[in-house]
XYZ file of C-alpha atoms in Angstrom:
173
model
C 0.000 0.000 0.000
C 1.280 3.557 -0.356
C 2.722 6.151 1.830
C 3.174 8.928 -0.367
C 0.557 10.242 -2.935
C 2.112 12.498 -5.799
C 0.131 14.643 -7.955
C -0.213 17.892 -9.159
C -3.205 18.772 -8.206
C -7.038 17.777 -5.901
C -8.613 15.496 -7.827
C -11.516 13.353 -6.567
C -10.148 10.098 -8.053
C -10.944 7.045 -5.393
C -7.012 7.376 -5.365
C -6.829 10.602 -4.116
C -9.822 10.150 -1.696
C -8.677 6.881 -0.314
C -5.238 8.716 0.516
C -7.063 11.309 2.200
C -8.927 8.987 4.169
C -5.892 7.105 5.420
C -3.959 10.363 6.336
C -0.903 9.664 3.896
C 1.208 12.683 2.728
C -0.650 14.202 -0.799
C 2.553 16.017 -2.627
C 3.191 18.058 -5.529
C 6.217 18.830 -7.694
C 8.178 20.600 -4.420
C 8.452 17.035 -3.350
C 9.966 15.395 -6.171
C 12.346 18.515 -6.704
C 13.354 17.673 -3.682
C 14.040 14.373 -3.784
C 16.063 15.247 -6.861
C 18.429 17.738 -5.085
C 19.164 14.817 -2.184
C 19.871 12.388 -4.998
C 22.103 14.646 -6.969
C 24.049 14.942 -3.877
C 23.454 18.419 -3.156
C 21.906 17.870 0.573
C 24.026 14.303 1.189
C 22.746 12.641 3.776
C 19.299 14.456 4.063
C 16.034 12.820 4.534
C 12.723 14.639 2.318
C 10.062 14.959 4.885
C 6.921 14.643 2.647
C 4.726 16.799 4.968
C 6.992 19.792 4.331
C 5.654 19.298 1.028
C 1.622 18.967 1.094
C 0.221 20.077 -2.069
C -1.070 23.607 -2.601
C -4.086 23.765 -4.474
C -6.127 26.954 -3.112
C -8.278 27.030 -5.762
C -9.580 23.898 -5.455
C -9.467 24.040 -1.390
C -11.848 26.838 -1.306
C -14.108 25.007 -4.272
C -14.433 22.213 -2.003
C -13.883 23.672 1.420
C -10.884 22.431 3.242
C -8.072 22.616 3.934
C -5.911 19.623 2.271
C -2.780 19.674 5.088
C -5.265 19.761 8.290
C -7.424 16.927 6.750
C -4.536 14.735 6.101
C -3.986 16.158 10.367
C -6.675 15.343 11.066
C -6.873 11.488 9.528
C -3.676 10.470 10.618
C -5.357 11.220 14.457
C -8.403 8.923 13.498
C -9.986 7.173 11.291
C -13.153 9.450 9.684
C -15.598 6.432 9.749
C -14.062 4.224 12.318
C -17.341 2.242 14.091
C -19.470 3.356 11.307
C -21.584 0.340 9.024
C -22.527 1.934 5.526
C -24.280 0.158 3.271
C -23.818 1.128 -0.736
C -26.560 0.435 -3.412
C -25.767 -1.206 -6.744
C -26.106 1.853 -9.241
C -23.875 4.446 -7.161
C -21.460 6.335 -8.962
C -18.261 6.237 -8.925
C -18.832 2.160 -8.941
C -19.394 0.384 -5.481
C -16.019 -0.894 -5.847
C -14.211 2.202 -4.883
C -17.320 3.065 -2.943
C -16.278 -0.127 -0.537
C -12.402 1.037 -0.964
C -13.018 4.542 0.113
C -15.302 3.797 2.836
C -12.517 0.887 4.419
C -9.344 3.639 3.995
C -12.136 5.665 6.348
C -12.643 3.016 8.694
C -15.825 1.654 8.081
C -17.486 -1.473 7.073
C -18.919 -1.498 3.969
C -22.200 -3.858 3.294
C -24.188 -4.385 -0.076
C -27.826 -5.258 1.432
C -29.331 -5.163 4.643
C -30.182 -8.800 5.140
C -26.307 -9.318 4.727
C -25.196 -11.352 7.374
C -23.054 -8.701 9.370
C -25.495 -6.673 11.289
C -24.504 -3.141 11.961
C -23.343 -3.091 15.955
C -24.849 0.312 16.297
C -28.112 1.509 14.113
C -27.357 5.293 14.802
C -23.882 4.776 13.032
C -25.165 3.199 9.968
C -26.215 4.715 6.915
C -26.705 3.970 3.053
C -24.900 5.464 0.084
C -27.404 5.358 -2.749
C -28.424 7.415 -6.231
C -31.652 8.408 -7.313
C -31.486 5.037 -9.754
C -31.742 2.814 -6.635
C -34.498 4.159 -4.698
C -36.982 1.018 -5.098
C -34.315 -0.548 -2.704
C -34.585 2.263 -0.080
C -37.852 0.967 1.586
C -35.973 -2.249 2.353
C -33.566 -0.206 4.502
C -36.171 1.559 6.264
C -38.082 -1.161 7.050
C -35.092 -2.400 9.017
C -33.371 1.010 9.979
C -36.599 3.189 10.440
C -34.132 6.654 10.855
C -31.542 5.225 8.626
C -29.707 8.002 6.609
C -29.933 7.483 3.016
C -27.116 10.167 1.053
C -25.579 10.796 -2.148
C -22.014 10.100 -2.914
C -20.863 13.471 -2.824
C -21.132 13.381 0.951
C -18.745 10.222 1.061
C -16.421 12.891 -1.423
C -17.196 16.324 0.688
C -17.421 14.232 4.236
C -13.503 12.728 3.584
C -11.752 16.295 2.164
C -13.542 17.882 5.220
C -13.213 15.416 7.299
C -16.502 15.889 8.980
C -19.846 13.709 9.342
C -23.155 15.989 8.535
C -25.596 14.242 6.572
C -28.324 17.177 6.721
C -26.323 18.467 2.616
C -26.718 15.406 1.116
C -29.700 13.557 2.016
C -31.760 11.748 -0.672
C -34.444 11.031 1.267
């Protein structure tokens, strides 16, 4: 697994987002200059601390509200979604794969159904991350989870970059 994301700038690739959500150093070009001057002997002996080199991307920090270094902070302290059971719903986009891989880089435990055979430990810290396409299957979750919390995916995307839990943005039902 990787310690060190490189790019040059916030993208909301399941990359990206899964690095976020694990609290790994995100750096730009600074970074690899860097790593260049050690290797061309310049600094000998010198380690390149990738936190001195968090990416700047103001532009799309204040699109997205946050603040890339104190979410990375933040993550490495604890895990976003640690405790949490989300389930995802079949037609979600991007696909439930990186659904499930960006929800377990967050700490939680991803399910496809409710009848699966894990059942969530604590009801108030489940939810479902569904699309407009999959809302026949939402009655199924409320049956069993009458107060369940059924969002989009942008509040998996805008709940990891600001690493903060508000469903009230994002609800689709």
């Amino acid at each position: 697994m990787a310690t060190i994301l490189v790019t040059d700038r916030v993208a909301r690739t399941c990359k990206f987002l899964c690095a976020v959500a694990r609290g790994i150093p995100i750096v730009g070009q600074s970074y690899l200059d860097a790593l260049k001057a050690v290797s061309n002997g310049s600094d000998v002996g010198a380690a390149v601390d990738p936190w001195q080199h968090i990416l700047l991307d103001r532009e799309s920090e204040k699109r997205y509200k946050f603040d890339l270094h104190q979410t990375l902070l933040k993550a490495q302290q604890a895990k976003l979604l640690s405790g949490y059971t989300v389930f995802v719903t079949s037609n979600v986009h991007p696909p439930a794969t990186e659904i499930f891989l960006m929800l377990s880089c967050a700490g939680a435990i991803p399910l496809k159904n409710p009848s699966s055979s894990r059942a969530p430990k604590d009801a108030h810290k489940t939810f479902v991350i569904s699309c407009p396409a999959d809302a026949v299957s939402w009655e199924k979750y409320r049956e069993k989870y009458p107060t369940i919390e059924i969002v989009s995916t942008e509040w998996l995307m805008c709940s990891l970059m600001q690493y903060s839990i508000s469903f009230k943005n994002h609800r689709l039902l």
